[in-house]
Amino acid sequence: SCTNLQGASGNKLSDAVVSTATKIVATDAAFGARPTLYAASQDVPGDSFIGPRFGYAGRTQPVGRSRAAQDGETAAALWDLSEQLTGTKFPL
């Protein structure tokens, strides 16, 4: 079953649409946890991305990334923004 992470904005119409769409396309919490558990429990090379083989379905395994996810400049900007928003610095 789906989680309660979507469809709780307080706008009844928006919440109904999101809730219905979630029931159709979302995966359940156990399936969503599989990539994290896999990455934490398996010997995975650095710079790997773990997910379902077919995006929303299939065996959990190392999978490819989109071009945007491979862009070093975008990654650095996201890292900097994350540090600013959390007030935490992580030296690399």
Short mmCIF file of C-alpha atoms in Angstrom, two decimals:
data_model
loop_
_atom_site.label_atom_id
_atom_site.label_comp_id
_atom_site.label_asym_id
_atom_site.label_seq_id
_atom_site.Cartn_x
_atom_site.Cartn_y
_atom_site.Cartn_z
CA SER A 1 0.00 0.00 0.00
CA CYS A 2 1.11 3.58 -0.53
CA THR A 3 2.36 5.82 2.26
CA ASN A 4 0.90 9.08 3.52
CA LEU A 5 3.76 11.18 2.15
CA GLN A 6 1.68 12.68 -0.66
CA GLY A 7 -1.75 14.26 -0.76
CA ALA A 8 -1.71 16.09 2.56
CA SER A 9 -1.49 19.74 1.49
CA GLY A 10 -4.86 20.75 2.92
CA ASN A 11 -6.30 21.53 -0.51
CA LYS A 12 -9.08 18.96 -0.90
CA LEU A 13 -9.12 18.91 -4.71
CA SER A 14 -5.34 18.78 -5.05
CA ASP A 15 -5.07 16.12 -2.35
CA ALA A 16 -7.73 13.97 -4.04
CA VAL A 17 -5.92 14.17 -7.40
CA VAL A 18 -2.52 13.40 -5.88
CA SER A 19 -3.93 10.59 -3.75
CA THR A 20 -5.59 8.96 -6.76
CA ALA A 21 -2.48 9.31 -8.92
CA THR A 22 -0.31 7.93 -6.13
CA LYS A 23 -2.45 4.80 -5.88
CA ILE A 24 -1.96 4.22 -9.61
CA VAL A 25 1.77 4.91 -10.09
CA ALA A 26 3.49 4.84 -6.69
CA THR A 27 5.29 1.90 -5.16
CA ASP A 28 4.81 0.75 -1.59
CA ALA A 29 7.14 1.67 1.28
CA ALA A 30 8.87 -1.73 1.36
CA PHE A 31 9.72 -1.50 -2.34
CA GLY A 32 10.93 2.07 -1.86
CA ALA A 33 13.27 1.01 0.94
CA ARG A 34 14.95 -1.73 -1.11
CA PRO A 35 17.59 0.47 -2.83
CA THR A 36 18.76 1.93 0.49
CA LEU A 37 18.92 -1.50 2.13
CA TYR A 38 20.75 -2.94 -0.88
CA ALA A 39 23.32 -0.12 -0.89
CA ALA A 40 23.88 -0.47 2.86
CA SER A 41 24.22 -4.26 2.86
CA GLN A 42 26.07 -5.06 -0.38
CA ASP A 43 29.62 -4.40 -1.52
CA VAL A 44 28.78 -1.54 -3.90
CA PRO A 45 31.54 0.42 -5.70
CA GLY A 46 31.71 4.15 -5.01
CA ASP A 47 29.80 6.47 -7.34
CA SER A 48 27.10 3.82 -7.89
CA PHE A 49 23.38 4.44 -8.14
CA ILE A 50 21.08 1.70 -6.85
CA GLY A 51 17.48 1.34 -7.95
CA PRO A 52 14.93 -0.93 -9.59
CA ARG A 53 16.11 -2.37 -12.90
CA PHE A 54 13.23 -0.83 -14.87
CA GLY A 55 12.74 2.47 -13.02
CA TYR A 56 9.57 1.62 -11.09
CA ALA A 57 9.79 -2.16 -11.26
CA GLY A 58 12.27 -4.98 -11.30
CA ARG A 59 15.14 -6.31 -9.30
CA THR A 60 17.13 -3.88 -7.14
CA GLN A 61 20.62 -3.42 -8.57
CA PRO A 62 23.14 -0.82 -9.72
CA VAL A 63 21.47 1.14 -12.53
CA GLY A 64 22.38 4.03 -14.82
CA ARG A 65 21.73 7.70 -14.15
CA SER A 66 20.20 10.44 -16.22
CA ARG A 67 22.51 12.99 -17.86
CA ALA A 68 21.45 15.59 -15.30
CA ALA A 69 22.42 13.24 -12.47
CA GLN A 70 25.86 12.77 -14.03
CA ASP A 71 26.59 16.51 -14.38
CA GLY A 72 29.38 17.45 -11.96
CA GLU A 73 28.52 21.15 -11.99
CA THR A 74 24.91 20.44 -11.04
CA ALA A 75 26.08 18.04 -8.32
CA ALA A 76 28.40 20.67 -6.83
CA ALA A 77 25.63 23.28 -6.86
CA LEU A 78 23.23 20.87 -5.14
CA TRP A 79 25.87 20.03 -2.53
CA ASP A 80 26.50 23.72 -1.82
CA LEU A 81 22.78 24.46 -1.57
CA SER A 82 22.27 21.48 0.76
CA GLU A 83 25.04 22.74 3.04
CA GLN A 84 23.49 26.22 3.08
CA LEU A 85 19.98 24.97 3.82
CA THR A 86 21.07 22.58 6.57
CA GLY A 87 23.77 24.80 8.05
CA THR A 88 26.15 21.82 7.90
CA LYS A 89 29.53 21.61 6.19
CA PHE A 90 30.97 18.31 5.02
CA PRO A 91 34.54 18.57 3.72
CA LEU A 92 35.15 16.37 0.70
#
